[in-house]
XYZ file of C-alpha atoms in Angstrom:
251
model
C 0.000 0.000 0.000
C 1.741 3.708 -1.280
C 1.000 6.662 0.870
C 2.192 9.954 0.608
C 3.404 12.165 3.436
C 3.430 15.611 3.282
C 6.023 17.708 5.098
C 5.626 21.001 6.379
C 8.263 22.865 4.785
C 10.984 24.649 6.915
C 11.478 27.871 6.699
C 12.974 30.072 8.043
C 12.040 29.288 11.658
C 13.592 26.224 11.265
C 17.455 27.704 12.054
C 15.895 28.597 15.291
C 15.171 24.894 16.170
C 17.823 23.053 17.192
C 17.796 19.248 18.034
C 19.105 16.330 20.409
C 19.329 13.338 18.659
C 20.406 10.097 19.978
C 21.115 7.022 18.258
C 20.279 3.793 19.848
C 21.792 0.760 18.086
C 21.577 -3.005 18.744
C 24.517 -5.044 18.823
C 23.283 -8.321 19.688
C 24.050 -11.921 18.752
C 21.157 -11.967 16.523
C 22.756 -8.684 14.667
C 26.190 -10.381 13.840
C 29.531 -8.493 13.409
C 28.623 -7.976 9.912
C 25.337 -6.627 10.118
C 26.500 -4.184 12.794
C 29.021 -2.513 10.932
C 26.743 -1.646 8.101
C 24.437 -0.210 11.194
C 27.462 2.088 12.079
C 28.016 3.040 8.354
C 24.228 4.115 8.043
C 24.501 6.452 11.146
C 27.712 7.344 10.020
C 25.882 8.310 7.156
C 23.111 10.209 8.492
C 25.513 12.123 11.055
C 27.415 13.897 8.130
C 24.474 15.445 6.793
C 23.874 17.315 10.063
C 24.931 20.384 11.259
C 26.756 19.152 14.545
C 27.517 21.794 17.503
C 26.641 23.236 20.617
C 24.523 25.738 19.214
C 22.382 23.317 16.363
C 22.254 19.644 16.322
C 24.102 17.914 19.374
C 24.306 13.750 19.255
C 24.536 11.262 21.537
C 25.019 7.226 20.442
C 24.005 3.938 22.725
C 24.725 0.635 21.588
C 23.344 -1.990 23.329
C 23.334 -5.925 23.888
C 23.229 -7.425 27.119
C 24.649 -4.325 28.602
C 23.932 -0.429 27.904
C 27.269 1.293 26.256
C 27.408 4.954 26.646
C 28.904 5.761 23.366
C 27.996 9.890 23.306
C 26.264 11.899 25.570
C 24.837 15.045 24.107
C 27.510 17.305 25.733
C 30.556 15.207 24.536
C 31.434 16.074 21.233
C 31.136 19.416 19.346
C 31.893 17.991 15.637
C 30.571 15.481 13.440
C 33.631 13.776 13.083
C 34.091 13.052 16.686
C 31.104 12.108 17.019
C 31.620 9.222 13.213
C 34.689 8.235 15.173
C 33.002 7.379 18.251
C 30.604 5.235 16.054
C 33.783 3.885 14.728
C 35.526 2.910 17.694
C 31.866 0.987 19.048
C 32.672 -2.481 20.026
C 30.374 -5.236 18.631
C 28.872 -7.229 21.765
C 26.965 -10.063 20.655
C 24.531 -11.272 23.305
C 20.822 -10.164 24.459
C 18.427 -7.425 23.542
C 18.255 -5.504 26.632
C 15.770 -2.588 24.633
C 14.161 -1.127 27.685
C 17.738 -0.527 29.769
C 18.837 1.060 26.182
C 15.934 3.199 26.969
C 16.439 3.734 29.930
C 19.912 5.598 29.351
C 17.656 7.911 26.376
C 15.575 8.933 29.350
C 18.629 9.803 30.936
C 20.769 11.510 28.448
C 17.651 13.553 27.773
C 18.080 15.084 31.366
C 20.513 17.692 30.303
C 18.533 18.278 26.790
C 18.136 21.999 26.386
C 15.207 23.760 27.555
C 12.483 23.859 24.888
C 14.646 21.927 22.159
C 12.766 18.460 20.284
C 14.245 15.465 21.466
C 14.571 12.748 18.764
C 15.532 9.010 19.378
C 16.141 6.784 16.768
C 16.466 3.144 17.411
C 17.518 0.491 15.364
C 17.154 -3.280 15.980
C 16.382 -6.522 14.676
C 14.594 -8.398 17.350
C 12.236 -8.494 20.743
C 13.087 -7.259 23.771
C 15.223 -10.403 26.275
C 12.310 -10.923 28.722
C 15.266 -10.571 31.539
C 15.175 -7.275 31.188
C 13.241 -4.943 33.133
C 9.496 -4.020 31.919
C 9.432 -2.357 28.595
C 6.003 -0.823 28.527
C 7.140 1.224 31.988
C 10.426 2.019 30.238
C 8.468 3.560 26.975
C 5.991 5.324 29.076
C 8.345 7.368 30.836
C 10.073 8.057 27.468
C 6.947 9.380 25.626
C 6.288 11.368 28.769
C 8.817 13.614 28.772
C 8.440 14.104 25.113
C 10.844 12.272 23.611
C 10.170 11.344 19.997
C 11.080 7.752 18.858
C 11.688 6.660 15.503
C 12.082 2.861 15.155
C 13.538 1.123 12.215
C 13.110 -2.692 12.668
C 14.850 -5.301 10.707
C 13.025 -8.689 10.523
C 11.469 -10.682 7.321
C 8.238 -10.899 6.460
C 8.386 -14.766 6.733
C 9.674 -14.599 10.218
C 7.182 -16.444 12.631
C 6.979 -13.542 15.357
C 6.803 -10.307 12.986
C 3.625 -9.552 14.504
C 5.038 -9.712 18.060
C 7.854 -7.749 16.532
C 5.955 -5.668 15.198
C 3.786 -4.582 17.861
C 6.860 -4.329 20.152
C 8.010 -1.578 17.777
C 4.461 0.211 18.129
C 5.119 0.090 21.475
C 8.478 1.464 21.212
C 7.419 4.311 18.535
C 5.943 7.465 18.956
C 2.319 7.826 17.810
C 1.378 7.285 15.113
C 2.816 4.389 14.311
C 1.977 5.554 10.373
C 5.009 8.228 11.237
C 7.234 6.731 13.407
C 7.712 2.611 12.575
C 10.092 1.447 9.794
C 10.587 -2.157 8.549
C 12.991 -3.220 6.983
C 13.515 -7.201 5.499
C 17.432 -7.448 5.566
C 20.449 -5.275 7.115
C 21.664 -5.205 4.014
C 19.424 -3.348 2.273
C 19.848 -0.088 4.832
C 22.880 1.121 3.001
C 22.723 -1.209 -0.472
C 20.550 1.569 -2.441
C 20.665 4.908 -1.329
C 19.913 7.826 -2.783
C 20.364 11.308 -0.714
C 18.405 14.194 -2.513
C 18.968 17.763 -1.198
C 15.564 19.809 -1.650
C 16.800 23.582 -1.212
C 12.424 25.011 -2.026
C 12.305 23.640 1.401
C 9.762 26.456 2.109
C 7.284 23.568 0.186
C 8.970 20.538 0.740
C 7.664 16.963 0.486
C 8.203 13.546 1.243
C 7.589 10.332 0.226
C 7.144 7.336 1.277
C 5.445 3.450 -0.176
C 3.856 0.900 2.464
C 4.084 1.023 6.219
C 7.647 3.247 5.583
C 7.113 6.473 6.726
C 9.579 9.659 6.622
C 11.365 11.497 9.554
C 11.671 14.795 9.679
C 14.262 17.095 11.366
C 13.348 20.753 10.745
C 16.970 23.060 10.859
C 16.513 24.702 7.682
C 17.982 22.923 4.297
C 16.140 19.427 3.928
C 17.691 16.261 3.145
C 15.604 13.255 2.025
C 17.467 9.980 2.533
C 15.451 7.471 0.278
C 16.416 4.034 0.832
C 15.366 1.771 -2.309
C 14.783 -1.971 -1.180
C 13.435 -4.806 -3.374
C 10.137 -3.638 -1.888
C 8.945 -0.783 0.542
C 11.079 2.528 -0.129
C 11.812 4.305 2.812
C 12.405 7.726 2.984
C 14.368 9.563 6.169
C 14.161 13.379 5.324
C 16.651 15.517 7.881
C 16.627 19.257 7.651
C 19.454 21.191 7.851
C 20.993 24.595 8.784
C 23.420 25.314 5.706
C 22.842 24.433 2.472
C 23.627 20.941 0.863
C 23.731 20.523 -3.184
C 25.590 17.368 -3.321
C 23.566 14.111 -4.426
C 24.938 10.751 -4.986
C 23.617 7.066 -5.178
């Protein structure tokens, strides 16, 4: 099923919004060494297209197994390159899905999020929650409560016996609506295989779009990027806004 989203365009009030964004990414055994490095090139990705300082966009990065790693907190680094190495230097760790403690540790980078400034979360996994973690539901409730907006992109196949439990886990996870903030994806693979980044400068009447349950995500700075990812399938389209201009496009 196709749908079209419609963006409202930035502007100029966009330069005066900045953003906290924090990256939560799953490293567990289901992910694989493999998988998890095209995970870090994909953020990798997405953090050179924004505007990184004190004053704009400031990032922080969790990766998460078993155990909650502290990659970035929003106050740590001041350039996009510090914050691509510290993706970099993330150490694969191969065991449970311990989602809620992951966030958890949003919750609590959030504390120091700037007064009046939209606080994005983006996680990215591939499977359910390890029930020996603490309760979920709690966990996302808190989250959503303090206003923190989360994007989930979820990797699992359509053949898989427990997409639906998946699935709703993700609901859970996302911000409403679901329409707006749930992604799946089939294969890790296919997160970096096709890309195409399109730079939209008439962001004054920008839009975006998307096919099936893939929705876009939108950042408002001020210049908007669309990241369109083109699978076998669903195309999903990530559209970031930023506060210079970008002309480059490449596939």
């Amino acid at each position: 099923m196709s749908k079209i989203f419609n963006i409202l365009g930035c502007g100029v009030k966009c330069k005066e919004t900045p953003l906290e964004l924090v990256f939560v990414i799953d490293s567990s055994e289901s992910v694989g060494p493999d998988n998890f490095r095209i995970v870090k090139d994909f953020v990798k990705t997405l953090i050179d297209r924004v505007t990184v300082n004190q004053g704009t966009a400031r990032i922080g990065i969790i990766n998460f197994s078993h155990k909650v790693e502290l990659v970035s907190t929003l106050q740590q680094y001041t350039s996009k390159d510090k914050v691509k190495l510290a993706v970099d230097n993330m150490q694969y760790l191969g065991e449970g899905t311990y989602t809620a403690a992951a966030i958890s540790k949003v919750i609590e980078i959030f504390q120091v999020a700037r007064q009046g400034v939209r606080k994005v979360a983006i996680v990215i996994t591939d499977g359910q929650a390890d029930t020996r973690d603490q309760s979920l539901d709690v966990v996302v409730r808190n989250a959503h409560a303090i206003n923190i907006e989360i994007f989930v992109i979820g990797v699992v196949q359509k053949t898989d016996p427990n997409i639906q439990e998946f699935l709703e886990e993700l609901q859970l996870i996302a911000t409403d609506p679901d329409s707006e903030h749930v992604y799946q994806i089939d294969d890790f693979i296919t997160l970096p295989g096709k890309r195409n980044y399109l730079f939209n400068r008439n962001h004054e009447n920008s839009a975006l779009h998307g096919i099936r349950i893939s929705p876009h995500l939108a950042f408002c700075l001020s210049v908007c990027l669309s990241v369109s990812l083109s699978l076998s399938g669903p195309l999903i389209s990530l559209k970031v806004c930023q506060s210079f201009p970008l002309f480059h496009s490449f596939t």
